[in-house]
Amino acid sequence: MSEMVDFPPKTIEISLWQDSTPVDILHEIFDWLSYFAPSEPRSRAVFPTWLHPIHVCKSWRASAMSYSPLWRYLPLENYGMTKMALHLSRPRTVIIDLRPDLLDSVDNCEDMATDDLVSRTFPPAALQLAFRSLRRAEYLSMPSYSGSLRSIRDVMVEPFKFPKRLLHLELWGWCIDTDWDSYSLIGKMFHSRTVPRLRSLRLVAGDVPVYIPVPLLNRMTSLTCLELSHERPVWMSLLQLFATLRYMTELEELVLGGSTFPRRGTIDPGRAEENNLVHLPHLKRLSLAGNEVAACRFLEHVDMPVCQYLSFLLDDDTELQTLRDAQLDVHEFEAAELWVNWGVDIPPLAKALEDAFGSRHTDGQPAIYQLTLISDSEDSAPSWVSDLYQFRTTLSSFPLLGRLNLTFLPETVLGNGLWQSVETPAPLTLPHLTHLSLEGPVELLLAWNSMIDSPSCSYKAFSVCLPHGGRIPDILEDTSGSATSFETVIRELISVPVGAQVSSSYTDLYVVAGSLEEYPRIVATKPVHLENGKSNTSLPHIIDLTLFRFSSTEDETRESERLGMVRVALARALKVIPLSAVDSVHLAHPMAGDEDVFYDALALPVQTARRLVLRYRSGPAPLALTEVMRFSQPGRLEEILLSDLAEEELVEKLVMLSASAAVPSDRVNRRPLTVRIERCKHGARMRDVLSNNPAIEVRWDRSDECLLVEGWRITERPWVAPFDRRTMFWRDEDVWVP
């Protein structure tokens, strides 16, 4: 009889690949993740992406906890994480970054509601903890003044000095306090060794006067980035500006906004000679806000051999007007009459661009890769608008141009027939142009669009200012009927062939807020061919269309009627865009919930959608939610995202949705309908109502705080603006590519 022997159980060891990753490879991964930390949207509800390694496995966590460079960027959204980062980053310097452009907020940093949103995103306890370690800061971005967030004035002690090891300084602000209506950045705030070592200085103060002594700027000889945007002039003439720039030979980015760039009105520096040129051999980005003649003189005097990103915001202000607006003493300027001493040999801006960059040899690289021209002139059109032939000649000098943005919106000349007399030149082919953004009156947009032929353009953005007077149906039609219809105009702008609606369709549709939040913005992305499902269609990869209408003194149209015209235009524009096979619909604008717009234009894409996103402050969300269930095909709709909703009426509509009749009967044996609830005011009640139906899977972020504020703007793609209105450039993280 054999004996039964008990063998010990065999231990099976499973070695995960993460556990065997070499430490040096882990450190490279950590460095790669931390590189994206400065551009990641900030939210208290989302764990920082660059710190995810501590959740992978034990070996990754141990390596991450001992790697101090990973913790230099302080996660200020959470007090505990901030405290941990300050400890684990020793002995290295830290990065304190409170930039508002990373938040789910507006582009305009002067909105007080945004100030409140920032204060809720960064807990006061975390900020106090970070500012106690201010001496360790290498990068500091914070408000110069604020209503509800700790600012530079709150951490100042006498005598206040910025950290010794500071390399990057960014001060911004939007909330004007009666006791804090100006700001001074003087030499006593810096250690003597800090100023010449400073690598970047950004000061964005909106309409607030800021005093910066020129001798302090002259000492910042290591700057690679200089951005000044506020309402007090820094240099009294272009000659003073040129003298400062001669010290900054390492500059790579120069942004002068507000009143910081000298206007026409001071001493004319005259034509440039070889011996008085300013050489900036490393400058790659230039953004100026001023009048046209001063910008032309700048291009003549400054040599920028590698600059490929140019942006100009033009106005009619003179230096005398600028000084008066800043409430400074102008008697000396008035007595000397310096504002009239300008020569007559100044070329228009288009010609100045051609002279400065047209003959550049760059070994296959574009002489200018990105060009932005924005005019805020109220009295006359700039040269690149009034003389399209010269502008065409200028563009022909830059055949490798990749991104172009043109904006002209003077309210005093809109709708007065000025553009009907502008003759359009022959089309100019720009084969490498991938991003085109045009903003202005309808007639001018048509002229620009017909002049610029861009066969490789993947992103087309048009911000259409509708004319004054009349109704939308006859907005571009005369009594003879020879004018172009509104639908034909939209089709021509967005390059949609007549037969494209039959053969192709966009799969993602967004109806969101434009730069003027009361007006809608339509974004259609990811076109596919209906027969083979491939993306080789004749449609642009991305269409970005904004419709708005200014009021004028002659136009007595009431606000409701004006918005009504835009509402009709929205419905008619949506009919032009091919939307027969939409897969995802994002509705985040009140006009999208208008019954006429919804039934006439949005019912079809909603009927075919698999994913619906509702993101409203009030009004149309209940209608859209109810109708989407009525129009959606049985078993087609898979996910609904409800975000930033505040109205209580929506809960009652969800009761209807949770009823068995509201869910297709064949869904019982299919995948449940997923409803996500994020940052809704009545999120808990919404979850309770929907959880009663087994055919609905509810996911709630456990937040009943509605973060949506007046003037909100989402930084998630593709909710971003066509370009950064602060620097007038497309930000690399915002550029859409197919």
XYZ file of C-alpha atoms in Angstrom:
738
model
C 0.000 0.000 0.000
C 1.526 3.227 -1.110
C 1.872 6.124 1.217
C 0.452 9.491 0.265
C 3.079 12.207 0.499
C 2.179 15.863 0.878
C 4.382 18.060 -1.252
C 4.662 21.716 -0.287
C 2.816 24.001 -2.679
C 5.005 25.397 -5.422
C 5.497 29.132 -5.100
C 4.965 30.905 -8.391
C 6.729 34.251 -8.575
C 5.402 36.673 -11.114
C 7.889 39.361 -12.007
C 6.304 42.398 -13.552
C 8.288 44.355 -16.119
C 7.847 47.487 -14.019
C 9.729 45.890 -11.114
C 12.795 45.182 -13.249
C 13.037 48.581 -14.932
C 16.520 50.054 -14.363
C 16.627 53.100 -12.124
C 18.227 55.311 -14.774
C 15.385 54.484 -17.176
C 12.858 55.350 -14.469
C 14.548 58.691 -13.954
C 14.296 59.427 -17.679
C 10.578 58.614 -17.532
C 10.143 60.898 -14.526
C 11.981 63.728 -16.275
C 9.783 63.275 -19.342
C 6.600 63.435 -17.240
C 7.699 66.489 -15.263
C 8.465 68.285 -18.534
C 4.706 68.502 -19.243
C 3.748 69.679 -15.754
C 3.788 73.446 -16.575
C 1.248 73.014 -19.414
C -1.156 70.635 -17.655
C -4.623 72.031 -16.773
C -5.004 72.519 -13.033
C -7.915 71.024 -11.100
C -8.472 69.980 -7.497
C -10.475 66.972 -8.714
C -7.712 65.494 -10.897
C -4.492 63.922 -9.620
C -1.397 65.488 -11.272
C -0.333 63.425 -14.260
C 3.384 63.896 -13.649
C 3.043 62.206 -10.215
C 1.297 59.058 -11.463
C 4.503 56.961 -11.100
C 3.873 56.684 -7.357
C 0.736 54.640 -8.181
C 2.303 52.177 -10.649
C 3.993 49.711 -8.288
C 6.178 49.574 -5.189
C 9.478 49.860 -7.040
C 8.292 52.848 -9.056
C 6.931 54.484 -5.936
C 10.204 53.969 -4.057
C 12.212 55.357 -6.959
C 9.848 58.322 -7.383
C 9.915 59.182 -3.689
C 13.718 59.339 -3.767
C 14.022 61.303 -7.040
C 13.906 64.963 -6.026
C 13.609 66.517 -9.558
C 10.163 64.909 -9.937
C 8.834 66.957 -6.996
C 10.153 70.389 -7.962
C 6.848 71.419 -9.561
C 4.585 71.966 -6.544
C 1.056 70.459 -6.862
C -0.588 73.444 -5.174
C -4.114 72.084 -5.681
C -3.658 69.887 -2.607
C -2.177 70.821 0.771
C -0.882 67.326 1.573
C 0.776 66.893 -1.835
C 2.329 70.357 -1.558
C 3.800 69.507 1.836
C 5.155 66.207 0.495
C 6.663 67.881 -2.588
C 8.429 70.539 -0.513
C 10.021 67.784 1.568
C 10.926 65.359 -1.236
C 12.328 68.061 -3.546
C 15.102 69.027 -1.121
C 17.724 70.321 -1.634
C 16.640 71.460 -5.106
C 14.844 74.641 -6.047
C 11.078 74.530 -6.567
C 8.545 75.844 -9.080
C 5.585 77.879 -7.764
C 3.158 78.257 -10.654
C -0.300 79.853 -10.287
C -0.903 80.761 -13.926
C -4.621 81.361 -14.600
C -4.404 80.250 -18.239
C -4.063 76.641 -17.041
C -7.462 76.698 -15.352
C -10.935 75.963 -16.695
C -11.532 79.695 -16.956
C -11.751 82.625 -19.320
C -9.032 83.912 -21.597
C -9.479 87.405 -20.200
C -7.531 87.582 -16.952
C -9.372 90.739 -15.872
C -12.512 88.810 -14.932
C -13.153 88.910 -11.175
C -15.055 85.636 -11.426
C -11.846 84.053 -12.664
C -10.085 85.470 -9.623
C -12.574 83.619 -7.433
C -12.110 80.420 -9.445
C -8.336 80.577 -8.996
C -8.711 81.034 -5.249
C -10.921 77.940 -5.069
C -8.487 75.889 -7.130
C -5.482 76.664 -4.930
C -6.276 76.154 -1.203
C -5.025 79.010 1.023
C -3.222 76.542 3.309
C -1.215 75.148 0.371
C -0.296 78.653 -0.804
C 0.825 79.722 2.657
C 2.970 76.607 2.918
C 4.563 77.283 -0.478
C 5.230 80.945 0.251
C 7.021 80.031 3.476
C 9.544 78.319 1.201
C 9.652 81.215 -1.260
C 13.425 81.459 -0.819
C 13.751 78.113 -2.660
C 11.787 79.253 -5.717
C 13.539 79.134 -9.066
C 10.338 79.752 -11.037
C 7.699 82.051 -9.533
C 4.336 82.780 -11.171
C 1.792 84.549 -8.986
C -0.580 87.548 -8.903
C 0.895 90.989 -8.479
C -2.387 91.871 -6.772
C -5.662 90.009 -6.297
C -8.996 90.221 -4.546
C -9.291 86.698 -3.142
C -5.953 84.971 -3.826
C -2.662 85.509 -2.027
C -0.632 87.921 -4.125
C 2.788 89.510 -4.089
C 1.581 92.299 -1.810
C 0.388 89.715 0.736
C 3.767 88.008 1.032
C 5.766 91.235 1.016
C 7.634 92.096 4.189
C 9.923 95.052 4.669
C 12.333 94.921 3.032
C 10.939 92.426 0.493
C 13.303 90.694 -1.922
C 12.728 88.032 -4.516
C 14.584 84.733 -3.966
C 18.313 84.699 -4.647
C 18.093 81.666 -6.930
C 15.149 83.040 -8.925
C 15.533 82.519 -12.673
C 11.967 82.925 -13.972
C 9.526 85.572 -12.722
C 5.930 85.945 -13.883
C 3.551 88.438 -12.260
C -0.020 88.898 -13.425
C -3.260 90.285 -12.078
C -6.797 91.262 -12.931
C -8.694 92.461 -9.855
C -8.157 96.191 -9.330
C -8.243 97.160 -5.663
C -8.866 100.784 -4.751
C -5.871 100.667 -2.422
C -3.718 98.831 -4.932
C -4.231 100.478 -8.315
C -0.589 100.448 -9.411
C 2.511 98.349 -9.028
C 6.246 99.036 -9.013
C 8.986 96.599 -9.868
C 12.185 98.232 -8.642
C 15.761 97.159 -8.083
C 15.467 96.985 -4.285
C 13.221 93.933 -4.664
C 16.066 91.882 -6.158
C 19.353 90.627 -4.813
C 22.280 92.126 -6.658
C 23.239 88.788 -8.245
C 19.689 87.854 -9.215
C 19.038 90.534 -11.848
C 21.840 89.635 -14.312
C 21.019 85.905 -13.930
C 17.267 86.238 -14.557
C 16.215 84.171 -17.580
C 12.609 85.259 -18.099
C 10.419 88.149 -16.971
C 6.685 88.234 -17.667
C 4.540 91.046 -16.288
C 0.897 91.013 -17.414
C -1.188 93.578 -15.542
C -4.013 94.460 -17.946
C -5.200 98.042 -17.510
C -3.149 98.676 -14.371
C -0.178 101.085 -14.594
C 3.119 99.433 -13.662
C 6.351 101.281 -13.048
C 9.553 99.560 -14.167
C 12.768 101.612 -14.238
C 14.678 101.273 -17.493
C 18.059 100.891 -15.696
C 16.687 97.750 -14.020
C 15.785 96.240 -17.398
C 19.197 97.183 -18.784
C 20.817 95.008 -16.100
C 18.844 91.900 -17.145
C 21.434 90.824 -19.669
C 20.649 87.080 -19.522
C 16.947 87.278 -20.383
C 15.696 84.799 -22.954
C 12.058 85.916 -22.575
C 10.661 89.394 -21.915
C 6.906 90.001 -21.794
C 5.494 93.332 -20.622
C 1.799 94.144 -20.942
C 0.318 96.957 -18.859
C -0.908 100.527 -19.187
C 2.177 102.586 -18.310
C 4.878 103.256 -20.902
C 8.304 101.881 -20.057
C 10.409 103.578 -22.722
C 9.708 107.140 -23.831
C 10.926 106.474 -27.363
C 12.043 103.735 -29.710
C 15.622 104.899 -29.209
C 15.383 104.038 -25.499
C 13.881 100.654 -26.353
C 16.684 99.919 -28.816
C 19.272 100.848 -26.176
C 17.735 98.310 -23.770
C 17.547 95.559 -26.383
C 21.255 95.941 -27.120
C 21.900 94.573 -23.621
C 19.612 91.554 -24.184
C 21.482 89.637 -26.851
C 20.164 86.266 -25.626
C 16.462 87.097 -26.102
C 14.394 84.347 -27.710
C 10.904 85.794 -27.123
C 9.827 89.441 -26.930
C 6.224 90.451 -26.179
C 5.363 94.132 -25.697
C 1.628 94.645 -25.161
C -0.626 97.273 -23.650
C 1.170 100.622 -23.663
C 4.699 99.302 -23.239
C 5.717 99.560 -26.906
C 6.515 103.192 -27.856
C 3.999 104.707 -30.264
C 4.416 107.279 -32.972
C 4.750 110.524 -31.064
C 8.271 110.485 -29.760
C 11.465 111.194 -31.654
C 11.636 109.314 -34.934
C 14.777 107.146 -34.927
C 15.008 107.586 -38.687
C 16.046 105.000 -41.215
C 18.340 102.285 -39.974
C 21.995 102.231 -40.909
C 24.476 99.403 -40.568
C 26.114 101.029 -37.563
C 22.906 101.534 -35.532
C 21.179 98.168 -36.011
C 20.062 96.163 -32.980
C 21.191 92.545 -33.322
C 19.075 89.853 -31.644
C 20.594 86.664 -33.075
C 18.469 84.255 -30.988
C 15.043 85.946 -31.153
C 12.422 83.447 -32.360
C 9.124 85.092 -31.357
C 8.114 88.743 -31.624
C 4.766 90.208 -30.554
C 4.134 93.964 -30.589
C 1.065 96.085 -29.790
C 1.291 99.614 -31.178
C 0.721 101.726 -34.235
C 1.841 100.725 -37.680
C 4.618 103.252 -38.260
C 6.345 102.402 -34.965
C 6.165 98.695 -35.820
C 7.718 99.391 -39.220
C 10.562 101.365 -37.650
C 11.166 98.457 -35.272
C 11.456 96.017 -38.182
C 13.937 98.343 -39.885
C 16.223 98.718 -36.861
C 16.185 95.222 -35.316
C 18.014 92.355 -36.993
C 16.292 89.022 -36.189
C 17.899 86.345 -38.382
C 16.058 83.341 -36.852
C 12.693 84.917 -35.952
C 9.844 82.899 -37.485
C 6.889 83.874 -35.260
C 5.597 87.422 -35.786
C 2.524 89.043 -34.281
C 1.262 92.632 -34.473
C -1.718 94.277 -32.778
C -2.127 97.666 -34.447
C -3.995 100.788 -33.318
C -4.052 104.535 -34.016
C -2.806 105.738 -30.631
C 0.092 108.173 -30.409
C 2.528 108.432 -27.535
C 0.785 111.581 -26.317
C -2.534 109.737 -26.053
C -0.814 106.872 -24.262
C 0.733 109.191 -21.695
C -2.601 110.895 -21.071
C -4.353 107.552 -20.639
C -1.744 106.628 -18.035
C -2.377 109.994 -16.296
C 1.272 111.042 -16.637
C 2.699 114.522 -17.107
C 2.653 115.399 -20.814
C 3.571 119.101 -20.700
C 7.151 118.406 -21.761
C 5.991 116.435 -24.787
C 3.381 119.039 -25.709
C 5.926 121.864 -25.538
C 8.485 120.075 -27.682
C 5.876 118.793 -30.161
C 7.887 115.606 -30.489
C 4.937 113.662 -31.811
C 5.106 115.342 -35.220
C 8.789 114.691 -35.927
C 8.366 111.523 -37.955
C 9.677 111.041 -41.460
C 7.613 110.361 -44.563
C 9.761 107.461 -45.759
C 8.075 104.872 -43.545
C 6.729 101.955 -45.625
C 3.443 100.183 -44.838
C 3.704 97.163 -42.576
C 3.239 94.651 -45.379
C 6.156 96.198 -47.283
C 8.243 96.386 -44.097
C 7.745 92.653 -43.511
C 8.805 91.924 -47.066
C 11.912 94.112 -46.749
C 12.921 92.620 -43.387
C 12.327 88.922 -44.073
C 11.629 88.439 -47.779
C 15.260 87.968 -48.827
C 16.240 85.715 -45.929
C 17.925 82.437 -46.867
C 17.144 79.730 -44.323
C 18.202 76.454 -45.996
C 14.688 75.119 -46.515
C 13.291 76.604 -43.305
C 10.452 79.157 -43.584
C 11.517 82.788 -43.366
C 8.271 83.344 -41.437
C 6.409 80.319 -40.118
C 3.590 82.058 -38.219
C 2.187 85.520 -38.897
C -0.554 87.270 -36.908
C -1.910 90.683 -37.934
C -4.650 92.252 -35.814
C -5.930 95.786 -36.315
C -7.839 97.732 -33.698
C -7.961 100.899 -35.770
C -11.205 102.877 -35.570
C -10.528 105.573 -38.162
C -9.035 103.787 -41.139
C -8.031 100.388 -42.422
C -4.401 99.285 -42.040
C -2.244 98.965 -45.118
C -2.509 95.175 -45.232
C -6.312 95.538 -45.458
C -6.691 98.565 -47.728
C -4.041 97.400 -50.220
C -4.612 93.689 -50.763
C -2.328 93.686 -53.812
C 0.657 94.758 -51.717
C -0.309 92.240 -49.057
C -0.472 89.482 -51.663
C 3.008 90.455 -52.831
C 4.228 90.242 -49.243
C 2.728 86.785 -48.714
C 4.277 85.581 -51.969
C 7.685 86.277 -50.405
C 6.967 83.630 -47.759
C 5.950 80.461 -49.651
C 6.771 78.264 -46.622
C 4.358 80.112 -44.308
C 2.676 77.582 -41.999
C 0.168 79.541 -39.866
C -1.647 82.772 -40.655
C -4.071 84.792 -38.546
C -5.736 87.997 -39.826
C -8.194 90.088 -37.805
C -9.791 93.439 -38.581
C -12.785 94.532 -36.492
C -13.186 98.322 -36.360
C -16.725 98.919 -35.122
C -16.952 102.367 -36.725
C -16.573 101.105 -40.299
C -18.418 97.797 -40.156
C -21.346 97.598 -42.490
C -20.718 100.907 -44.286
C -19.936 99.362 -47.661
C -16.189 99.977 -47.432
C -15.223 96.442 -48.432
C -17.469 96.282 -51.473
C -14.997 98.580 -53.256
C -11.948 96.429 -52.453
C -10.832 94.491 -55.494
C -9.609 90.978 -54.750
C -6.237 89.983 -56.269
C -5.647 86.704 -58.037
C -5.359 83.627 -55.794
C -1.975 82.992 -54.181
C -1.050 79.380 -53.426
C 0.607 78.758 -50.050
C 1.305 75.011 -50.213
C 2.640 74.685 -46.645
C -0.100 76.662 -44.876
C -1.752 74.333 -42.326
C -3.547 76.771 -39.972
C -5.637 79.697 -41.191
C -7.686 81.995 -38.937
C -9.635 84.961 -40.339
C -11.823 87.378 -38.373
C -13.744 90.353 -39.705
C -16.708 91.478 -41.843
C -18.192 88.970 -44.275
C -17.033 90.817 -47.388
C -13.437 91.078 -46.172
C -13.344 87.415 -45.179
C -14.480 86.441 -48.660
C -11.744 88.608 -50.205
C -9.038 87.143 -47.959
C -10.278 83.599 -48.438
C -10.391 83.832 -52.221
C -6.925 85.425 -52.286
C -5.287 82.690 -50.148
C -5.225 79.230 -51.708
C -4.125 76.687 -49.095
C -4.472 73.126 -50.425
C -2.748 71.609 -47.352
C -4.704 73.562 -44.753
C -5.978 71.215 -42.024
C -7.414 73.856 -39.667
C -9.650 76.691 -40.855
C -11.111 79.183 -38.394
C -13.488 81.974 -39.388
C -14.964 84.509 -37.006
C -17.733 86.116 -39.056
C -19.038 89.547 -38.129
C -22.535 89.787 -39.563
C -23.456 93.163 -41.141
C -25.689 95.723 -39.458
C -29.330 96.024 -40.397
C -31.570 93.724 -42.344
C -32.545 90.156 -41.671
C -30.431 87.045 -41.940
C -32.303 85.601 -44.974
C -31.396 88.614 -47.138
C -28.146 89.498 -45.396
C -26.108 89.030 -48.569
C -28.828 89.325 -51.192
C -29.980 92.373 -53.102
C -33.217 93.007 -54.944
C -31.828 91.642 -58.207
C -30.957 88.320 -56.585
C -27.411 88.381 -57.982
C -25.689 88.363 -54.614
C -24.427 85.221 -52.933
C -26.675 83.477 -50.429
C -25.635 83.061 -46.814
C -25.263 79.283 -47.158
C -23.017 79.716 -50.198
C -20.840 82.181 -48.297
C -20.354 79.754 -45.404
C -19.702 76.878 -47.797
C -17.080 78.933 -49.631
C -15.360 79.989 -46.407
C -15.033 76.530 -44.901
C -14.220 74.903 -48.269
C -17.082 72.422 -48.277
C -17.932 71.276 -51.821
C -21.598 71.103 -52.770
C -21.589 67.299 -52.913
C -19.590 66.807 -49.718
C -22.744 66.365 -47.615
C -23.490 63.178 -49.541
C -20.020 61.582 -49.583
C -18.396 62.776 -46.332
C -19.204 63.757 -42.768
C -17.533 65.080 -39.653
C -17.641 62.750 -36.647
C -17.190 65.259 -33.790
C -19.364 68.363 -33.385
C -18.934 71.128 -30.792
C -21.311 74.050 -30.223
C -19.517 76.120 -27.586
C -18.834 79.739 -26.627
C -16.675 81.978 -28.787
C -14.381 84.767 -27.639
C -17.577 86.764 -27.042
C -19.372 84.279 -24.828
C -22.930 85.211 -25.819
C -22.161 84.227 -29.419
C -21.771 80.611 -30.596
C -18.728 78.851 -31.931
C -19.045 75.729 -34.097
C -16.170 73.270 -34.276
C -16.364 70.189 -36.516
C -13.490 67.695 -36.509
C -12.404 64.293 -37.833
C -14.001 64.015 -41.297
C -14.565 60.544 -42.738
C -15.667 59.173 -46.083
C -19.110 57.618 -45.766
C -18.379 54.695 -48.080
C -15.043 53.424 -46.756
C -14.824 55.207 -43.394
C -11.389 56.646 -44.213
C -10.231 60.209 -43.611
C -9.112 60.875 -47.189
C -11.878 63.385 -47.844
C -11.887 66.777 -49.506
C -12.949 68.426 -46.228
C -10.590 70.353 -43.926
C -9.673 68.271 -40.894
C -11.004 70.976 -38.562
C -13.613 73.693 -39.166
C -13.881 76.443 -36.558
C -16.705 78.916 -37.201
C -17.792 81.776 -34.908
C -20.806 83.988 -35.659
C -21.298 87.355 -33.976
C -22.658 90.817 -34.630
C -21.593 94.179 -33.223
C -24.026 96.954 -32.414
C -23.364 100.530 -33.491
C -24.690 103.989 -32.786
C -26.648 103.945 -36.042
C -27.954 100.462 -35.370
C -30.888 100.565 -32.969
C -31.402 96.819 -32.996
C -32.177 95.513 -29.560
C -29.970 92.892 -27.948
C -32.633 90.193 -28.188
C -33.160 90.859 -31.897
C -29.417 90.910 -32.521
C -28.971 87.541 -30.822
C -32.020 86.279 -32.710
C -30.290 87.051 -36.005
C -27.209 85.162 -34.892
C -29.420 82.257 -33.778
C -30.913 82.005 -37.268
C -27.429 82.230 -38.793
C -26.269 79.418 -36.495
C -29.019 77.088 -37.699
C -28.321 77.877 -41.344
C -24.557 77.437 -40.921
C -25.016 74.050 -39.246
C -27.009 72.854 -42.250
C -24.055 73.582 -44.535
C -21.562 71.488 -42.548
C -21.671 67.736 -43.391
C -22.976 66.102 -40.189
C -24.753 62.951 -41.355
C -22.446 60.530 -39.484
C -21.621 62.363 -36.272
C -20.321 60.139 -33.484
C -19.842 62.690 -30.668
C -21.862 65.850 -29.935
C -20.746 68.521 -27.427
C -23.371 71.153 -26.587
C -22.212 73.979 -24.341
C -23.940 77.135 -25.544
C -27.469 78.420 -24.868
C -28.243 78.810 -28.568
C -27.754 75.064 -29.039
C -30.818 74.531 -26.851
C -33.036 76.876 -28.831
C -35.944 74.849 -30.186
C -35.613 76.108 -33.750
C -31.845 75.531 -33.826
C -32.143 72.111 -32.211
C -34.946 70.755 -34.375
C -33.741 72.348 -37.629
C -30.005 71.631 -37.405
C -28.976 69.527 -34.388
C -31.589 66.766 -34.410
C -29.807 64.808 -37.171
C -26.314 64.700 -35.588
C -27.851 63.933 -32.178
C -29.784 61.053 -33.731
C -26.574 59.337 -34.891
C -24.338 60.198 -31.923
C -22.836 57.611 -29.599
C -21.644 60.198 -27.085
C -23.379 63.354 -25.867
C -21.784 66.058 -23.715
C -23.970 68.712 -22.045
C -22.136 71.586 -20.412
C -24.422 74.541 -19.690
C -24.885 77.099 -17.009
C -28.641 77.326 -17.414
C -31.475 77.010 -19.866
C -31.170 74.531 -22.716
C -29.695 71.473 -20.982
C -33.071 69.929 -19.960
C -34.455 70.339 -23.485
C -31.358 68.828 -25.082
C -31.300 65.910 -22.657
C -34.964 65.082 -23.197
C -34.793 65.411 -26.961
C -31.623 63.409 -27.338
C -33.371 60.409 -25.814
C -36.282 60.910 -28.179
C -34.107 61.310 -31.286
C -31.338 58.831 -30.489
C -31.408 55.522 -32.325
C -32.142 52.441 -30.182
C -28.907 51.003 -28.855
C -26.827 53.730 -30.549
C -26.265 56.149 -27.666
C -23.621 54.805 -25.274
C -22.527 57.705 -23.061
C -23.880 61.008 -21.738
C -21.621 63.446 -19.888
C -23.315 66.049 -17.678
C -20.809 68.667 -16.556
C -20.987 72.009 -14.718
C -24.799 72.016 -14.607
C -26.585 74.069 -11.971
C -30.318 74.145 -12.757
C -32.648 72.098 -10.566
C -35.039 71.478 -13.448
C -32.523 69.042 -14.873
C -33.182 66.623 -11.999
C -36.831 66.373 -13.046
C -35.775 65.576 -16.602
C -33.480 62.863 -15.294
C -36.490 61.231 -13.648
C -37.942 60.834 -17.133
C -34.615 59.499 -18.390
C -34.413 56.917 -15.609
C -37.874 55.575 -16.374
C -37.929 52.406 -18.412
C -39.760 54.109 -21.243
C -36.878 56.561 -21.665
C -34.340 53.804 -22.304
C -34.608 51.619 -25.436
C -36.086 48.234 -24.596
C -33.343 46.316 -26.375
C -30.725 47.825 -24.090
C -31.579 45.358 -21.300
C -29.308 42.722 -22.824
C -26.836 45.227 -24.203
C -24.147 47.442 -22.748
C -25.657 49.833 -20.158
C -26.034 53.488 -20.998
C -23.230 55.295 -19.136
C -24.095 58.664 -17.598
C -21.155 60.627 -16.161
C -21.845 63.462 -13.715
C -19.036 65.969 -13.136
C -19.063 69.152 -11.046
C -22.859 69.504 -11.065
C -24.634 71.435 -8.334
C -27.170 68.633 -7.716
C -24.799 65.768 -8.519
C -25.860 63.566 -5.591
C -29.554 63.840 -6.465
C -28.797 63.128 -10.118
C -26.940 59.972 -9.160
C -29.731 58.765 -6.871
C -32.364 59.273 -9.570
C -30.432 57.469 -12.312
C -29.223 54.590 -10.131
C -32.764 53.190 -9.942
C -32.568 51.972 -13.537
C -30.433 48.848 -14.147
C -29.967 49.820 -17.790
C -28.064 52.962 -16.760
C -24.561 52.948 -15.294
C -23.955 56.128 -13.277
C -20.504 57.543 -12.591
C -20.340 60.557 -10.272
C -17.207 62.494 -9.308
C -18.622 63.108 -5.793
C -18.562 66.852 -6.296
C -21.630 69.028 -5.807
C -19.654 72.188 -6.499
C -20.462 73.775 -9.832
C -17.217 75.412 -10.963
C -18.808 77.026 -13.980
C -18.660 80.823 -13.700
C -19.730 83.674 -15.904
C -17.331 84.022 -18.785
C -15.996 80.479 -18.473
C -13.700 78.975 -21.022
C -12.479 75.411 -21.001
C -8.807 74.719 -21.664
C -9.404 71.110 -22.671
C -9.046 70.405 -26.362
C -10.789 71.443 -28.481
C -12.318 74.073 -26.218
C -9.314 76.334 -26.472
C -9.250 79.557 -28.422
C -7.834 79.462 -31.968
C -4.766 81.216 -30.574
C -3.505 82.730 -27.344
C -4.976 86.241 -27.270
C -2.412 87.363 -24.717
C 0.631 86.830 -26.929
C -1.380 86.554 -30.176
C 0.271 83.223 -31.003
C -1.093 79.754 -31.290
C 0.257 77.878 -28.306
C 1.881 74.603 -29.304
C -0.349 72.643 -26.920
C -3.414 74.244 -28.545
C -2.538 73.606 -32.179
C -4.839 70.971 -33.594
C -3.373 68.456 -35.998
C -5.155 65.623 -37.814
